Amino acid sequence: MELASPARRFTSGTRDADGMAVASFVLGLLGLLVMNVILGPSAIVLGALALLRGTARRGRALLGLGLGIADLVVLVVLLDSSNAVVWSFGG
């Protein structure tokens, strides 16, 4: 059984952090449209983890973090205006 070299582990860790940054951005963007109560915090966590792990896609991680926060702000505004969380799929 061959152990991974340190250079290979570093490349894999950076690639994982880059994937987290992109996932954070996509989840934050989708969260503005649907299910912001779930997707917003997910985007915030993934964006923060990507930044802590030293992603090369720092801009996407920051955008994901900002969009996740915006998702929660939209949720608070909707809750304040209607006093309910309502998701309507069709009809």
PDB file of N, CA, C and O in Angstrom, residues 38-77:
ATOM      1  N   ILE A  38     -32.276  26.813   4.443  1.00  0.00           N
ATOM      2  CA  ILE A  38     -31.333  25.688   4.414  1.00  0.00           C
ATOM      3  C   ILE A  38     -30.081  26.057   3.633  1.00  0.00           C
ATOM      4  O   ILE A  38     -28.955  25.798   4.076  1.00  0.00           O
ATOM      5  N   LEU A  39     -30.263  26.646   2.460  1.00  0.00           N
ATOM      6  CA  LEU A  39     -29.138  26.917   1.577  1.00  0.00           C
ATOM      7  C   LEU A  39     -28.262  28.078   2.058  1.00  0.00           C
ATOM      8  O   LEU A  39     -27.056  28.086   1.818  1.00  0.00           O
ATOM      9  N   GLY A  40     -28.845  29.059   2.729  1.00  0.00           N
ATOM     10  CA  GLY A  40     -28.077  30.201   3.237  1.00  0.00           C
ATOM     11  C   GLY A  40     -27.006  29.790   4.240  1.00  0.00           C
ATOM     12  O   GLY A  40     -25.821  30.083   4.039  1.00  0.00           O
ATOM     13  N   PRO A  41     -27.388  29.099   5.322  1.00  0.00           N
ATOM     14  CA  PRO A  41     -26.360  28.657   6.276  1.00  0.00           C
ATOM     15  C   PRO A  41     -25.346  27.685   5.661  1.00  0.00           C
ATOM     16  O   PRO A  41     -24.163  27.716   6.009  1.00  0.00           O
ATOM     17  N   SER A  42     -25.800  26.851   4.729  1.00  0.00           N
ATOM     18  CA  SER A  42     -24.878  25.929   4.053  1.00  0.00           C
ATOM     19  C   SER A  42     -23.824  26.711   3.265  1.00  0.00           C
ATOM     20  O   SER A  42     -22.638  26.362   3.282  1.00  0.00           O
ATOM     21  N   ALA A  43     -24.256  27.754   2.580  1.00  0.00           N
ATOM     22  CA  ALA A  43     -23.328  28.585   1.815  1.00  0.00           C
ATOM     23  C   ALA A  43     -22.333  29.288   2.738  1.00  0.00           C
ATOM     24  O   ALA A  43     -21.147  29.397   2.417  1.00  0.00           O
ATOM     25  N   ILE A  44     -22.801  29.745   3.879  1.00  0.00           N
ATOM     26  CA  ILE A  44     -21.926  30.429   4.835  1.00  0.00           C
ATOM     27  C   ILE A  44     -20.864  29.472   5.371  1.00  0.00           C
ATOM     28  O   ILE A  44     -19.677  29.797   5.408  1.00  0.00           O
ATOM     29  N   VAL A  45     -21.274  28.269   5.751  1.00  0.00           N
ATOM     30  CA  VAL A  45     -20.334  27.291   6.304  1.00  0.00           C
ATOM     31  C   VAL A  45     -19.311  26.873   5.253  1.00  0.00           C
ATOM     32  O   VAL A  45     -18.107  26.838   5.528  1.00  0.00           O
ATOM     33  N   LEU A  46     -19.767  26.556   4.039  1.00  0.00           N
ATOM     34  CA  LEU A  46     -18.839  26.134   2.998  1.00  0.00           C
ATOM     35  C   LEU A  46     -17.877  27.256   2.595  1.00  0.00           C
ATOM     36  O   LEU A  46     -16.700  27.015   2.360  1.00  0.00           O
ATOM     37  N   GLY A  47     -18.376  28.479   2.524  1.00  0.00           N
ATOM     38  CA  GLY A  47     -17.513  29.612   2.196  1.00  0.00           C
ATOM     39  C   GLY A  47     -16.452  29.840   3.256  1.00  0.00           C
ATOM     40  O   GLY A  47     -15.281  30.079   2.947  1.00  0.00           O
ATOM     41  N   ALA A  48     -16.847  29.756   4.521  1.00  0.00           N
ATOM     42  CA  ALA A  48     -15.891  29.946   5.612  1.00  0.00           C
ATOM     43  C   ALA A  48     -14.843  28.828   5.630  1.00  0.00           C
ATOM     44  O   ALA A  48     -13.651  29.086   5.816  1.00  0.00           O
ATOM     45  N   LEU A  49     -15.276  27.586   5.421  1.00  0.00           N
ATOM     46  CA  LEU A  49     -14.332  26.472   5.384  1.00  0.00           C
ATOM     47  C   LEU A  49     -13.351  26.605   4.225  1.00  0.00           C
ATOM     48  O   LEU A  49     -12.159  26.322   4.366  1.00  0.00           O
ATOM     49  N   ALA A  50     -13.858  27.025   3.071  1.00  0.00           N
ATOM     50  CA  ALA A  50     -12.985  27.206   1.912  1.00  0.00           C
ATOM     51  C   ALA A  50     -11.933  28.277   2.192  1.00  0.00           C
ATOM     52  O   ALA A  50     -10.762  28.107   1.848  1.00  0.00           O
ATOM     53  N   LEU A  51     -12.331  29.367   2.832  1.00  0.00           N
ATOM     54  CA  LEU A  51     -11.373  30.425   3.163  1.00  0.00           C
ATOM     55  C   LEU A  51     -10.350  29.953   4.192  1.00  0.00           C
ATOM     56  O   LEU A  51      -9.165  30.259   4.086  1.00  0.00           O
ATOM     57  N   LEU A  52     -10.801  29.179   5.178  1.00  0.00           N
ATOM     58  CA  LEU A  52      -9.883  28.668   6.196  1.00  0.00           C
ATOM     59  C   LEU A  52      -8.888  27.673   5.617  1.00  0.00           C
ATOM     60  O   LEU A  52      -7.759  27.581   6.086  1.00  0.00           O
ATOM     61  N   ARG A  53      -9.305  26.931   4.607  1.00  0.00           N
ATOM     62  CA  ARG A  53      -8.415  25.933   4.001  1.00  0.00           C
ATOM     63  C   ARG A  53      -7.545  26.517   2.902  1.00  0.00           C
ATOM     64  O   ARG A  53      -6.786  25.803   2.274  1.00  0.00           O
ATOM     65  N   GLY A  54      -7.651  27.791   2.649  1.00  0.00           N
ATOM     66  CA  GLY A  54      -6.771  28.464   1.698  1.00  0.00           C
ATOM     67  C   GLY A  54      -7.095  28.184   0.248  1.00  0.00           C
ATOM     68  O   GLY A  54      -6.235  27.773  -0.522  1.00  0.00           O
ATOM     69  N   THR A  55      -8.330  28.416  -0.136  1.00  0.00           N
ATOM     70  CA  THR A  55      -8.739  28.187  -1.515  1.00  0.00           C
ATOM     71  C   THR A  55      -8.068  29.160  -2.476  1.00  0.00           C
ATOM     72  O   THR A  55      -7.758  30.291  -2.105  1.00  0.00           O
ATOM     73  N   ALA A  56      -7.871  28.696  -3.693  1.00  0.00           N
ATOM     74  CA  ALA A  56      -7.365  29.582  -4.741  1.00  0.00           C
ATOM     75  C   ALA A  56      -8.493  30.426  -5.312  1.00  0.00           C
ATOM     76  O   ALA A  56      -8.255  31.431  -5.974  1.00  0.00           O
ATOM     77  N   ARG A  57      -9.724  30.032  -5.062  1.00  0.00           N
ATOM     78  CA  ARG A  57     -10.914  30.751  -5.544  1.00  0.00           C
ATOM     79  C   ARG A  57     -11.498  31.598  -4.414  1.00  0.00           C
ATOM     80  O   ARG A  57     -12.663  31.469  -4.050  1.00  0.00           O
ATOM     81  N   ARG A  58     -10.678  32.465  -3.892  1.00  0.00           N
ATOM     82  CA  ARG A  58     -11.067  33.298  -2.750  1.00  0.00           C
ATOM     83  C   ARG A  58     -12.274  34.180  -3.059  1.00  0.00           C
ATOM     84  O   ARG A  58     -13.151  34.362  -2.224  1.00  0.00           O
ATOM     85  N   GLY A  59     -12.347  34.710  -4.283  1.00  0.00           N
ATOM     86  CA  GLY A  59     -13.471  35.565  -4.664  1.00  0.00           C
ATOM     87  C   GLY A  59     -14.796  34.825  -4.636  1.00  0.00           C
ATOM     88  O   GLY A  59     -15.802  35.353  -4.162  1.00  0.00           O
ATOM     89  N   ARG A  60     -14.794  33.595  -5.129  1.00  0.00           N
ATOM     90  CA  ARG A  60     -16.032  32.812  -5.109  1.00  0.00           C
ATOM     91  C   ARG A  60     -16.439  32.452  -3.690  1.00  0.00           C
ATOM     92  O   ARG A  60     -17.619  32.425  -3.360  1.00  0.00           O
ATOM     93  N   ALA A  61     -15.460  32.159  -2.847  1.00  0.00           N
ATOM     94  CA  ALA A  61     -15.767  31.855  -1.447  1.00  0.00           C
ATOM     95  C   ALA A  61     -16.366  33.076  -0.751  1.00  0.00           C
ATOM     96  O   ALA A  61     -17.340  32.956  -0.003  1.00  0.00           O
ATOM     97  N   LEU A  62     -15.805  34.253  -1.015  1.00  0.00           N
ATOM     98  CA  LEU A  62     -16.348  35.480  -0.414  1.00  0.00           C
ATOM     99  C   LEU A  62     -17.739  35.787  -0.950  1.00  0.00           C
ATOM    100  O   LEU A  62     -18.619  36.230  -0.203  1.00  0.00           O
ATOM    101  N   LEU A  63     -17.946  35.566  -2.260  1.00  0.00           N
ATOM    102  CA  LEU A  63     -19.286  35.766  -2.830  1.00  0.00           C
ATOM    103  C   LEU A  63     -20.287  34.789  -2.216  1.00  0.00           C
ATOM    104  O   LEU A  63     -21.418  35.158  -1.910  1.00  0.00           O
ATOM    105  N   GLY A  64     -19.881  33.538  -2.038  1.00  0.00           N
ATOM    106  CA  GLY A  64     -20.754  32.545  -1.406  1.00  0.00           C
ATOM    107  C   GLY A  64     -21.103  32.937   0.012  1.00  0.00           C
ATOM    108  O   GLY A  64     -22.247  32.804   0.452  1.00  0.00           O
ATOM    109  N   LEU A  65     -20.113  33.438   0.730  1.00  0.00           N
ATOM    110  CA  LEU A  65     -20.340  33.906   2.098  1.00  0.00           C
ATOM    111  C   LEU A  65     -21.322  35.078   2.115  1.00  0.00           C
ATOM    112  O   LEU A  65     -22.272  35.099   2.901  1.00  0.00           O
ATOM    113  N   GLY A  66     -21.112  36.026   1.220  1.00  0.00           N
ATOM    114  CA  GLY A  66     -22.018  37.184   1.140  1.00  0.00           C
ATOM    115  C   GLY A  66     -23.419  36.800   0.708  1.00  0.00           C
ATOM    116  O   GLY A  66     -24.408  37.305   1.247  1.00  0.00           O
ATOM    117  N   LEU A  67     -23.523  35.896  -0.257  1.00  0.00           N
ATOM    118  CA  LEU A  67     -24.843  35.454  -0.706  1.00  0.00           C
ATOM    119  C   LEU A  67     -25.569  34.657   0.379  1.00  0.00           C
ATOM    120  O   LEU A  67     -26.791  34.754   0.518  1.00  0.00           O
ATOM    121  N   GLY A  68     -24.824  33.869   1.150  1.00  0.00           N
ATOM    122  CA  GLY A  68     -25.437  33.140   2.262  1.00  0.00           C
ATOM    123  C   GLY A  68     -26.001  34.094   3.305  1.00  0.00           C
ATOM    124  O   GLY A  68     -27.095  33.883   3.823  1.00  0.00           O
ATOM    125  N   ILE A  69     -25.268  35.153   3.581  1.00  0.00           N
ATOM    126  CA  ILE A  69     -25.766  36.169   4.521  1.00  0.00           C
ATOM    127  C   ILE A  69     -26.979  36.877   3.927  1.00  0.00           C
ATOM    128  O   ILE A  69     -27.970  37.137   4.620  1.00  0.00           O
ATOM    129  N   ALA A  70     -26.929  37.171   2.622  1.00  0.00           N
ATOM    130  CA  ALA A  70     -28.071  37.805   1.959  1.00  0.00           C
ATOM    131  C   ALA A  70     -29.301  36.896   1.998  1.00  0.00           C
ATOM    132  O   ALA A  70     -30.432  37.380   2.148  1.00  0.00           O
ATOM    133  N   ASP A  71     -29.100  35.583   1.878  1.00  0.00           N
ATOM    134  CA  ASP A  71     -30.215  34.635   1.981  1.00  0.00           C
ATOM    135  C   ASP A  71     -30.914  34.770   3.323  1.00  0.00           C
ATOM    136  O   ASP A  71     -32.150  34.776   3.396  1.00  0.00           O
ATOM    137  N   LEU A  72     -30.123  34.868   4.377  1.00  0.00           N
ATOM    138  CA  LEU A  72     -30.716  34.990   5.706  1.00  0.00           C
ATOM    139  C   LEU A  72     -31.398  36.344   5.901  1.00  0.00           C
ATOM    140  O   LEU A  72     -32.428  36.433   6.576  1.00  0.00           O
ATOM    141  N   VAL A  73     -30.850  37.387   5.297  1.00  0.00           N
ATOM    142  CA  VAL A  73     -31.491  38.709   5.369  1.00  0.00           C
ATOM    143  C   VAL A  73     -32.840  38.671   4.642  1.00  0.00           C
ATOM    144  O   VAL A  73     -33.842  39.189   5.149  1.00  0.00           O
ATOM    145  N   VAL A  74     -32.873  38.047   3.469  1.00  0.00           N
ATOM    146  CA  VAL A  74     -34.136  37.901   2.726  1.00  0.00           C
ATOM    147  C   VAL A  74     -35.137  37.116   3.565  1.00  0.00           C
ATOM    148  O   VAL A  74     -36.318  37.468   3.636  1.00  0.00           O
ATOM    149  N   LEU A  75     -34.692  36.062   4.236  1.00  0.00           N
ATOM    150  CA  LEU A  75     -35.580  35.268   5.091  1.00  0.00           C
ATOM    151  C   LEU A  75     -36.168  36.118   6.208  1.00  0.00           C
ATOM    152  O   LEU A  75     -37.366  36.072   6.465  1.00  0.00           O
ATOM    153  N   VAL A  76     -35.326  36.923   6.851  1.00  0.00           N
ATOM    154  CA  VAL A  76     -35.800  37.776   7.949  1.00  0.00           C
ATOM    155  C   VAL A  76     -36.807  38.797   7.438  1.00  0.00           C
ATOM    156  O   VAL A  76     -37.841  39.040   8.073  1.00  0.00           O
ATOM    157  N   VAL A  77     -36.542  39.385   6.279  1.00  0.00           N
ATOM    158  CA  VAL A  77     -37.477  40.371   5.712  1.00  0.00           C
ATOM    159  C   VAL A  77     -38.804  39.710   5.371  1.00  0.00           C
ATOM    160  O   VAL A  77     -39.879  40.261   5.656  1.00  0.00           O
TER     161      VAL A  77
END
